């Protein structure tokens, strides 16, 4: 239970009033044909902000994060942290969040929050480490195929936690987590983050083998180090953590969103435009940069910006979505739009999720020649002339894919169910508009 004496204002009081008026709109309308041109400053990464916010539960000192994207998933995390007794002050206008978890007063993650986003499960590592008990529902989130949390649960068990798996929920308990040698069957992204955070306060040494190495995990490792954790190897498949008794607060900034940057980079290419993306990490963009160049786009990078320009024509390419540094699964749907314009047959192999090609049916409504060979393989024949139609976003990234397709389709495209897109892209309409696109909420 949250102690009413320290209970902060609800999400609705503090945040909803600052959201733009169109945040309730559920459709985006585009008219294709205008090349994207101009400069765009990339915002903070959602998938880094969420674990970093959860990490604030590891300490009784105040923590401040800057460059936090204003997204619905962030609001869910704000509420979740509050439900465990943390004071959370969210200042959307400054892209800043201040979290102070003096005590973990709650032990139960509210089902209605956990069901909304899989990253909610990220509080389990910190809460288990700090409070020693937790009840959490099986997490929800985008429907991309099976999304278990076995890796997390097996790791917690290895660290000495008793985990009871109920009907749709987990109950975990331990007097104190113990360091352990953990082998991850799959390099789960959030699984790695959860176990890494849990291990920082465990007694003794933990090793995590076959860890995921996405840039957001590397950023979390740096944050934990700033808090006083003794971690090494984060960003590689071999992580070592020497547990400590307590951690300090932090004041840190969220790294640039490589997925937002990637979406706009692809947008520049498919519309035949030229865009400079400011505030990107060159290294994080490499898997996309290579494939854009292979397809015939021109890309110049510096350490913190990149310029992307459409080439004379687009070559067909093969995409294999894999854990980092493989091609990001979160950009394969956006890249599919480019493949509809490439001259010849292209293929996408989705090797991370087992059901992330359902957007192909929506692309077909716009005229794409795409054939889904299996749940994890699609073939594209191009180039095809896309024509405006009514389509539906199925999840965050398929929504971005359909908006991109709408920006090159003849006539008007109405992308419905954009509540999915709002979970992952801050101000997507405003940003595309600033680059010259004809796009609006309806
Ligand atoms: N998996 C297992 N066992 C597990 C956990 C995962 O087999 O115990 C499998 C899943 O079935 C899935 C694959 O591993 O097929 C990938 O799952 P993972 O756990 O790595 O992904 P995630 O942590 O749920 C994060 C991002 C996703 C991103 C993936 C892959 C966050 C909050 N989410 O999800 O982001 O697609 O990693 O990089 O960081 C998005 O932003 O749109 C998004 C879906």
Coordinates of C-alpha atoms and ligand atoms in Angstrom, one line a residue:
X1 CA 0.0 0.0 0.0
X2 CA 1.2 3.5 -0.7
X3 CA 1.5 5.6 2.4
X4 CA -1.1 8.4 2.0
X5 CA 1.2 10.8 3.8
X6 CA 3.8 10.6 1.1
X7 CA 1.4 9.8 -1.8
X8 CA 2.2 12.2 -4.6
X9 CA -0.3 13.7 -7.0
X10 CA -1.7 11.2 -9.5
X11 CA -0.6 11.1 -13.1
X12 CA -3.8 12.9 -14.2
X13 CA -3.1 15.9 -11.9
X14 CA 0.6 16.4 -12.8
X15 CA 0.9 15.2 -16.3
X16 CA -2.2 14.9 -18.3
X17 CA -2.9 18.7 -18.1
X18 CA 0.4 19.3 -19.8
X19 CA -0.2 16.9 -22.7
X20 CA -1.0 18.4 -26.1
X21 CA -4.7 18.6 -27.0
X22 CA -4.4 16.0 -29.7
X23 CA -3.2 13.3 -27.3
X24 CA -6.6 11.7 -27.4
X25 CA -6.8 11.6 -31.2
X26 CA -6.6 8.1 -32.7
X27 CA -5.9 8.7 -36.4
X28 CA -3.1 10.3 -38.3
X29 CA -3.8 11.5 -41.9
X30 CA -1.0 11.9 -44.4
X31 CA -0.8 13.0 -48.0
X32 CA 2.2 11.5 -49.7
X33 CA 4.7 13.0 -52.1
X34 CA 6.7 15.6 -50.3
X35 CA 10.4 14.9 -49.7
X36 CA 11.5 15.3 -46.1
X37 CA 14.0 18.1 -45.7
X38 CA 15.7 19.8 -42.8
X39 CA 17.3 19.2 -39.4
X40 CA 15.8 17.2 -36.5
X41 CA 16.9 16.9 -33.0
X42 CA 16.5 13.4 -31.7
X43 CA 14.9 12.9 -28.3
X44 CA 15.7 10.6 -25.4
X45 CA 15.3 6.8 -25.8
X46 CA 12.2 5.3 -24.3
X47 CA 13.9 1.9 -23.9
X48 CA 16.7 3.5 -21.9
X49 CA 14.4 5.8 -19.9
X50 CA 12.2 3.0 -18.6
X51 CA 15.0 0.8 -17.0
X52 CA 16.8 4.0 -15.7
X53 CA 13.6 5.1 -14.0
X54 CA 13.2 1.6 -12.5
X55 CA 16.8 1.8 -11.3
X56 CA 15.8 4.7 -9.0
X57 CA 14.1 2.1 -6.8
X58 CA 17.5 0.7 -5.9
X59 CA 18.4 3.7 -3.7
X60 CA 16.8 5.8 -0.9
X61 CA 18.5 8.9 -2.3
X62 CA 16.9 11.3 -4.9
X63 CA 17.5 10.6 -8.6
X64 CA 17.1 12.9 -11.5
X65 CA 16.8 12.0 -15.2
X66 CA 17.0 14.6 -18.0
X67 CA 16.1 14.3 -21.7
X68 CA 13.2 12.0 -20.8
X69 CA 10.8 11.5 -23.7
X70 CA 7.2 12.5 -23.1
X71 CA 5.5 9.2 -24.0
X72 CA 2.6 7.2 -22.6
X73 CA 5.0 4.4 -21.5
X74 CA 6.8 6.9 -19.4
X75 CA 3.6 7.9 -17.7
X76 CA 2.9 4.2 -16.9
X77 CA 6.3 3.9 -15.3
X78 CA 5.7 7.1 -13.3
X79 CA 2.6 5.6 -11.9
X80 CA 4.2 2.3 -11.3
X81 CA 7.0 3.8 -9.3
X82 CA 4.5 5.7 -7.2
X83 CA 2.6 2.5 -6.5
X84 CA 5.8 1.3 -4.7
X85 CA 5.9 4.4 -2.6
X86 CA 8.4 6.5 -4.6
X87 CA 7.8 10.3 -4.9
X88 CA 7.9 11.1 -8.5
X89 CA 7.9 14.6 -9.9
X90 CA 7.5 14.6 -13.7
X91 CA 8.2 17.9 -15.5
X92 CA 7.2 17.2 -19.1
X93 CA 8.0 20.7 -20.2
X94 CA 11.6 20.2 -19.1
X95 CA 11.8 16.5 -20.1
X96 CA 12.9 15.8 -16.6
X97 CA 11.8 13.3 -13.9
X98 CA 12.8 13.3 -10.3
X99 CA 12.3 10.1 -8.3
X100 CA 12.8 9.6 -4.6
X101 CA 12.2 6.1 -3.2
X102 CA 13.0 6.7 0.4
X103 CA 11.3 3.4 1.2
X104 CA 9.7 0.8 -0.9
X105 CA 6.3 0.8 0.8
X106 CA 4.4 -1.2 -1.9
X107 CA 4.9 -4.9 -2.7
X108 CA 2.4 -5.3 -5.6
X109 CA 2.7 -3.9 -9.1
X110 CA -0.9 -2.9 -10.1
X111 CA -2.1 -5.3 -12.8
X112 CA -3.7 -2.5 -14.8
X113 CA -0.2 -0.9 -15.3
X114 CA 1.8 -4.1 -15.8
X115 CA -0.7 -5.2 -18.4
X116 CA -0.1 -2.0 -20.4
X117 CA 3.6 -2.5 -21.0
X118 CA 6.1 -5.3 -20.8
X119 CA 8.8 -3.0 -19.4
X120 CA 6.7 -2.8 -16.2
X121 CA 8.4 -6.0 -15.2
X122 CA 11.6 -4.0 -14.9
X123 CA 10.6 -3.0 -11.4
X124 CA 10.9 -6.6 -10.2
X125 CA 14.7 -6.7 -10.1
X126 CA 15.0 -3.5 -8.1
X127 CA 12.1 -4.2 -5.7
X128 CA 13.2 -7.7 -5.0
X129 CA 16.7 -6.5 -4.3
X130 CA 15.6 -3.7 -2.1
X131 CA 12.5 -5.0 -0.4
X132 CA 12.8 -8.7 -0.8
X133 CA 9.3 -9.3 -1.9
X134 CA 7.1 -8.5 -4.9
X135 CA 3.9 -9.6 -6.6
X136 CA 3.6 -8.8 -10.3
X137 CA 1.2 -9.8 -13.1
X138 CA 2.6 -11.4 -16.2
X139 CA 3.5 -8.3 -18.3
X140 CA 1.5 -7.1 -21.4
X141 CA 2.8 -4.8 -24.1
X142 CA 3.0 -4.9 -27.9
X143 CA 1.7 -8.2 -29.4
X144 CA 4.8 -9.4 -31.3
X145 CA 4.6 -13.1 -30.6
X146 CA 5.5 -14.9 -27.4
X147 CA 7.1 -12.6 -24.8
X148 CA 7.9 -14.7 -21.7
X149 CA 9.9 -13.5 -18.7
X150 CA 11.4 -17.0 -18.0
X151 CA 14.9 -15.6 -18.2
X152 CA 14.2 -13.1 -15.5
X153 CA 12.5 -15.6 -13.3
X154 CA 15.1 -18.2 -13.7
X155 CA 17.8 -15.7 -12.8
X156 CA 16.0 -14.5 -9.7
X157 CA 15.7 -18.1 -8.6
X158 CA 19.4 -18.7 -9.2
X159 CA 19.9 -15.7 -6.9
X160 CA 18.0 -17.4 -4.2
X161 CA 14.5 -15.9 -4.6
X162 CA 11.5 -18.2 -4.1
X163 CA 9.2 -17.5 -7.1
X164 CA 5.7 -18.8 -7.1
X165 CA 4.1 -18.7 -10.5
X166 CA 0.3 -18.2 -10.1
X167 CA -2.4 -17.9 -12.8
X168 CA -1.1 -14.8 -14.6
X169 CA 1.1 -13.5 -11.8
X170 CA 4.4 -14.0 -10.1
X171 CA 5.0 -13.9 -6.3
X172 CA 8.7 -13.5 -5.4
X173 CA 10.4 -13.5 -2.0
X174 CA 13.8 -13.6 -0.6
X175 CA 15.5 -12.4 2.6
X176 CA 18.4 -11.1 0.4
X177 CA 19.4 -11.9 -3.1
X178 CA 22.7 -13.9 -3.3
X179 CA 25.2 -13.6 -6.1
X180 CA 25.0 -16.4 -8.7
X181 CA 26.3 -17.6 -12.0
X182 CA 23.5 -17.1 -14.5
X183 CA 23.4 -18.4 -18.1
X184 CA 20.7 -16.7 -20.1
X185 CA 19.1 -19.1 -22.6
X186 CA 18.2 -16.1 -24.8
X187 CA 19.9 -12.7 -24.5
X188 CA 16.6 -11.0 -23.4
X189 CA 16.9 -7.2 -23.5
X190 CA 14.8 -6.4 -20.4
X191 CA 15.7 -9.7 -18.8
X192 CA 19.4 -8.6 -18.8
X193 CA 18.4 -5.2 -17.3
X194 CA 16.3 -6.8 -14.6
X195 CA 19.0 -9.3 -13.5
X196 CA 21.8 -6.7 -13.7
X197 CA 19.8 -4.3 -11.4
X198 CA 18.9 -7.1 -9.0
X199 CA 22.6 -8.2 -8.8
X200 CA 23.9 -4.8 -7.8
X201 CA 22.5 -5.2 -4.2
X202 CA 22.9 -9.0 -4.0
X203 CA 25.4 -10.5 -1.5
X204 CA 28.5 -11.6 -3.5
X205 CA 29.3 -11.8 -7.1
X206 CA 26.9 -12.5 -10.0
X207 CA 28.0 -13.4 -13.5
X208 CA 25.5 -13.2 -16.4
X209 CA 26.5 -15.1 -19.5
X210 CA 24.8 -14.6 -22.9
X211 CA 23.6 -11.2 -21.8
X212 CA 22.0 -8.8 -24.3
X213 CA 24.2 -5.9 -25.3
X214 CA 21.9 -3.2 -26.7
X215 CA 23.0 0.4 -26.2
X216 CA 20.2 1.0 -23.7
X217 CA 21.7 -1.8 -21.5
X218 CA 25.2 -0.2 -21.8
X219 CA 23.6 3.1 -20.7
X220 CA 22.0 1.4 -17.7
X221 CA 25.4 -0.1 -16.7
X222 CA 26.9 3.4 -16.7
X223 CA 24.1 4.7 -14.6
X224 CA 24.5 1.9 -12.1
X225 CA 28.2 2.6 -11.9
X226 CA 27.4 6.3 -11.2
X227 CA 25.2 5.0 -8.3
X228 CA 28.2 3.1 -6.9
X229 CA 27.5 -0.4 -8.3
X230 CA 30.5 -2.5 -9.2
X231 CA 29.7 -3.8 -12.6
X232 CA 31.9 -4.8 -15.6
X233 CA 31.3 -6.1 -19.0
X234 CA 28.0 -4.4 -19.6
X235 CA 27.5 -4.1 -23.3
X236 CA 29.1 -7.5 -23.9
X237 CA 27.6 -11.0 -23.4
X238 CA 29.6 -11.5 -20.2
X239 CA 28.6 -9.3 -17.3
X240 CA 30.1 -9.4 -13.8
X241 CA 28.5 -7.7 -10.8
X242 CA 30.0 -7.5 -7.3
X243 CA 27.1 -6.7 -5.0
X244 CA 27.3 -3.7 -2.7
X245 CA 25.3 -2.8 0.5
X246 CA 23.7 0.4 -0.8
X247 CA 23.6 2.6 -3.9
X248 CA 23.6 6.4 -4.3
X249 CA 21.2 8.7 -6.1
X250 CA 22.0 9.9 -9.6
X251 CA 21.6 12.9 -12.0
X252 CA 21.9 11.6 -15.5
X253 CA 20.6 12.2 -19.0
X254 CA 18.9 9.7 -21.3
X255 CA 20.8 8.7 -24.5
X256 CA 19.4 9.6 -27.9
X257 CA 16.7 7.3 -29.3
X258 CA 18.3 5.2 -32.1
X259 CA 14.8 4.0 -33.1
X260 CA 13.4 7.5 -33.5
X261 CA 16.5 8.5 -35.4
X262 CA 16.3 5.4 -37.6
X263 CA 12.6 6.0 -38.4
X264 CA 13.4 9.5 -39.6
X265 CA 16.5 8.4 -41.5
X266 CA 14.4 5.8 -43.4
X267 CA 11.8 8.5 -43.9
X268 CA 14.4 10.8 -45.6
X269 CA 15.3 8.0 -48.0
X270 CA 11.9 6.8 -49.0
X271 CA 10.5 10.3 -49.6
X272 CA 13.5 11.2 -51.8
X273 CA 14.6 13.8 -49.3
X274 CA 17.6 14.9 -47.2
X275 CA 17.6 15.1 -43.4
X276 CA 20.2 15.9 -40.8
X277 CA 19.6 14.1 -37.5
X278 CA 21.2 15.9 -34.6
X279 CA 22.1 14.2 -31.3
X280 CA 22.5 10.6 -32.4
X281 CA 25.2 8.1 -31.3
X282 CA 27.0 7.0 -34.4
X283 CA 27.8 3.6 -33.0
X284 CA 24.2 2.8 -32.1
X285 CA 23.1 3.6 -35.6
X286 CA 25.6 1.4 -37.4
X287 CA 23.4 -1.6 -38.2
X288 CA 20.9 0.7 -39.9
X289 CA 23.6 2.8 -41.5
X290 CA 25.1 -0.2 -43.2
X291 CA 21.8 -1.4 -44.6
X292 CA 20.8 2.1 -45.8
X293 CA 24.1 2.4 -47.7
X294 CA 23.7 -1.1 -49.1
X295 CA 20.3 -0.1 -50.4
X296 CA 21.8 2.9 -52.2
X297 CA 21.1 5.7 -49.7
X298 CA 23.8 8.2 -48.9
X299 CA 24.7 8.5 -45.2
X300 CA 27.3 10.7 -43.6
X301 CA 27.9 10.4 -39.9
X302 CA 29.8 12.2 -37.2
X303 CA 30.0 11.2 -33.6
X304 CA 26.7 13.0 -32.7
X305 CA 24.9 13.6 -36.0
X306 CA 24.1 12.0 -39.3
X307 CA 22.9 13.2 -42.7
X308 CA 20.8 10.9 -44.8
X309 CA 20.0 11.5 -48.4
X310 CA 18.1 9.4 -50.9
X311 CA 20.3 7.9 -53.6
X312 CA 19.5 7.7 -57.3
X313 CA 17.7 4.4 -56.9
X314 CA 17.1 1.8 -54.3
X315 CA 18.6 -1.7 -54.5
X316 CA 16.9 -4.7 -53.0
X317 CA 18.5 -6.0 -49.8
X318 CA 18.1 -8.7 -47.2
X319 CA 17.4 -7.7 -43.6
X320 CA 18.0 -10.1 -40.6
X321 CA 16.5 -8.7 -37.4
X322 CA 18.7 -9.9 -34.6
X323 CA 19.8 -8.8 -31.1
X324 CA 22.3 -5.8 -31.1
X325 CA 24.5 -5.3 -33.0
X326 CA 22.3 -7.1 -35.5
X327 CA 19.7 -5.1 -37.4
X328 CA 17.1 -3.8 -34.8
X329 CA 13.8 -5.6 -34.9
X330 CA 12.2 -2.3 -33.9
X331 CA 13.2 -0.9 -37.3
X332 CA 12.4 -3.8 -39.6
X333 CA 8.8 -2.6 -40.2
X334 CA 10.0 0.9 -41.1
X335 CA 12.7 -0.6 -43.4
X336 CA 9.9 -2.6 -45.1
X337 CA 8.6 0.6 -46.6
X338 CA 12.0 1.2 -48.2
X339 CA 11.9 -2.3 -49.6
X340 CA 8.6 -1.7 -51.3
X341 CA 10.5 1.0 -53.3
X342 CA 13.6 -1.1 -54.1
X343 CA 14.1 -2.4 -57.6
X344 CA 13.8 -6.2 -57.3
X345 CA 13.1 -8.7 -54.6
X346 CA 14.1 -8.0 -51.0
X347 CA 13.6 -10.2 -47.9
X348 CA 13.2 -9.7 -44.2
X349 CA 13.9 -12.4 -41.7
X350 CA 12.6 -11.5 -38.2
X351 CA 14.7 -13.6 -35.8
X352 CA 13.9 -11.8 -32.5
X353 CA 10.1 -12.1 -32.3
X354 CA 8.0 -14.9 -33.7
X355 CA 5.0 -12.8 -34.9
X356 CA 6.2 -9.4 -36.0
X357 CA 5.3 -9.3 -39.7
X358 CA 1.5 -8.8 -39.3
X359 CA 1.9 -5.2 -40.6
X360 CA 2.5 -6.7 -44.1
X361 CA -1.3 -7.0 -44.5
X362 CA -1.7 -3.3 -43.8
X363 CA 1.0 -2.4 -46.3
X364 CA -0.7 -4.5 -48.9
X365 CA -3.8 -2.3 -48.5
X366 CA -1.6 0.5 -49.7
X367 CA -0.5 -1.5 -52.7
X368 CA 2.7 -3.1 -51.5
X369 CA 3.7 -6.4 -53.1
X370 CA 4.7 -8.3 -50.0
X371 CA 4.4 -12.0 -49.4
X372 CA 4.6 -13.3 -45.9
X373 CA 6.4 -16.7 -46.4
X374 CA 6.2 -17.6 -42.7
X375 CA 5.7 -15.8 -39.4
X376 CA 9.3 -14.8 -39.6
X377 CA 10.0 -14.2 -43.3
X378 CA 8.6 -11.8 -45.8
X379 CA 9.4 -11.1 -49.4
X380 CA 9.0 -7.8 -51.1
X381 CA 8.8 -7.1 -54.8
X382 CA 9.5 -3.6 -55.9
X383 CA 9.2 -0.9 -56.8
X384 CA 5.5 -0.5 -56.2
X385 CA 3.4 2.6 -56.4
X386 CA 1.6 3.0 -53.0
X387 CA -1.9 4.5 -52.9
X388 CA -3.6 6.1 -49.9
X389 CA -6.0 3.9 -47.9
X390 CA -7.3 3.3 -44.3
X391 CA -4.8 1.2 -42.3
X392 CA -4.4 0.2 -38.7
X393 CA -1.3 0.5 -36.4
X394 CA -0.9 -2.9 -34.6
X395 CA 1.9 -1.8 -32.3
X396 CA 4.4 1.0 -31.9
X397 CA 6.7 0.2 -34.7
X398 CA 4.1 -1.0 -37.3
X399 CA 2.4 2.3 -36.7
X400 CA 5.6 4.2 -37.6
X401 CA 5.9 1.9 -40.7
X402 CA 2.4 2.9 -41.9
X403 CA 3.0 6.6 -41.4
X404 CA 6.2 6.3 -43.5
X405 CA 4.2 4.4 -46.2
X406 CA 1.6 7.2 -46.0
X407 CA 4.2 9.8 -46.7
X408 CA 5.0 8.3 -50.1
X409 CA 1.5 7.0 -51.0
X410 CA -0.5 8.9 -53.6
X411 CA -3.4 10.7 -52.0
X412 CA -4.6 10.4 -48.4
X413 CA -3.7 7.6 -46.0
X414 CA -5.5 7.4 -42.7
X415 CA -3.5 5.5 -40.0
X416 CA -5.9 4.5 -37.2
X417 CA -5.1 3.3 -33.7
X418 CA -2.2 5.6 -33.3
X419 CA -2.4 5.2 -29.5
X420 CA 0.2 2.5 -30.1
X421 CA 2.5 5.0 -31.8
X422 CA 2.1 7.5 -28.9
X423 CA 3.7 4.9 -26.7
X424 CA 7.0 5.2 -28.5
X425 CA 7.3 8.4 -30.6
X426 CA 7.1 11.8 -29.0
X427 CA 5.4 14.4 -31.2
X428 CA 5.7 12.4 -34.4
X429 CA 3.3 14.5 -36.3
X430 CA 5.0 17.8 -35.3
X431 CA 8.4 16.4 -36.2
X432 CA 7.4 15.1 -39.6
X433 CA 5.6 18.4 -40.3
X434 CA 8.7 20.4 -39.4
X435 CA 10.5 18.4 -42.1
X436 CA 7.8 19.4 -44.6
X437 CA 5.5 16.4 -44.6
X438 CA 1.8 16.8 -45.1
X439 CA 0.6 15.1 -41.9
X440 CA -2.0 15.9 -39.2
X441 CA -4.1 14.3 -36.5
X442 CA -7.8 13.7 -37.2
Ligands
LIG1 N1 12.5 -14.3 -24.9 C1 12.6 -15.6 -24.4 N2 12.6 -15.8 -23.1 C2 12.6 -14.8 -22.2 C3 12.5 -13.5 -22.7 C4 12.5 -13.3 -24.0 O1 12.6 -16.5 -25.2 O2 12.6 -15.1 -21.0 C5 12.4 -14.1 -26.3 C6 11.0 -13.5 -26.6 O3 10.1 -14.5 -26.8 C7 11.3 -12.7 -27.9 C8 12.8 -12.3 -27.8 O4 13.3 -13.1 -26.7 O5 11.1 -13.5 -29.0 C9 13.1 -10.9 -27.5 O6 12.6 -10.5 -26.2 P1 13.4 -9.5 -25.2 O7 13.1 -10.0 -23.9 O8 14.8 -9.4 -25.6 O9 12.7 -8.2 -25.6 P2 12.0 -7.2 -24.6 O10 12.9 -7.0 -23.5 O11 10.6 -7.7 -24.3 C10 12.9 -5.0 -25.6 C11 12.4 -3.7 -26.1 C12 11.6 -4.0 -27.4 C13 12.6 -4.6 -28.4 C14 13.2 -5.8 -27.9 C15 14.3 -6.4 -28.8 C16 12.1 -2.4 -24.1 C17 11.2 -1.8 -23.1 N3 11.5 -3.2 -25.1 O12 11.8 -5.9 -25.4 O13 11.1 -2.7 -27.8 O14 11.9 -4.9 -29.6 O15 13.8 -5.6 -26.6 O16 15.3 -5.4 -28.9 O17 13.3 -2.2 -24.0 C18 9.6 -1.3 -28.9 O18 10.3 -0.3 -28.4 O19 8.7 -1.1 -29.8 C19 9.9 -2.6 -28.4 C20 9.1 -3.6 -28.7

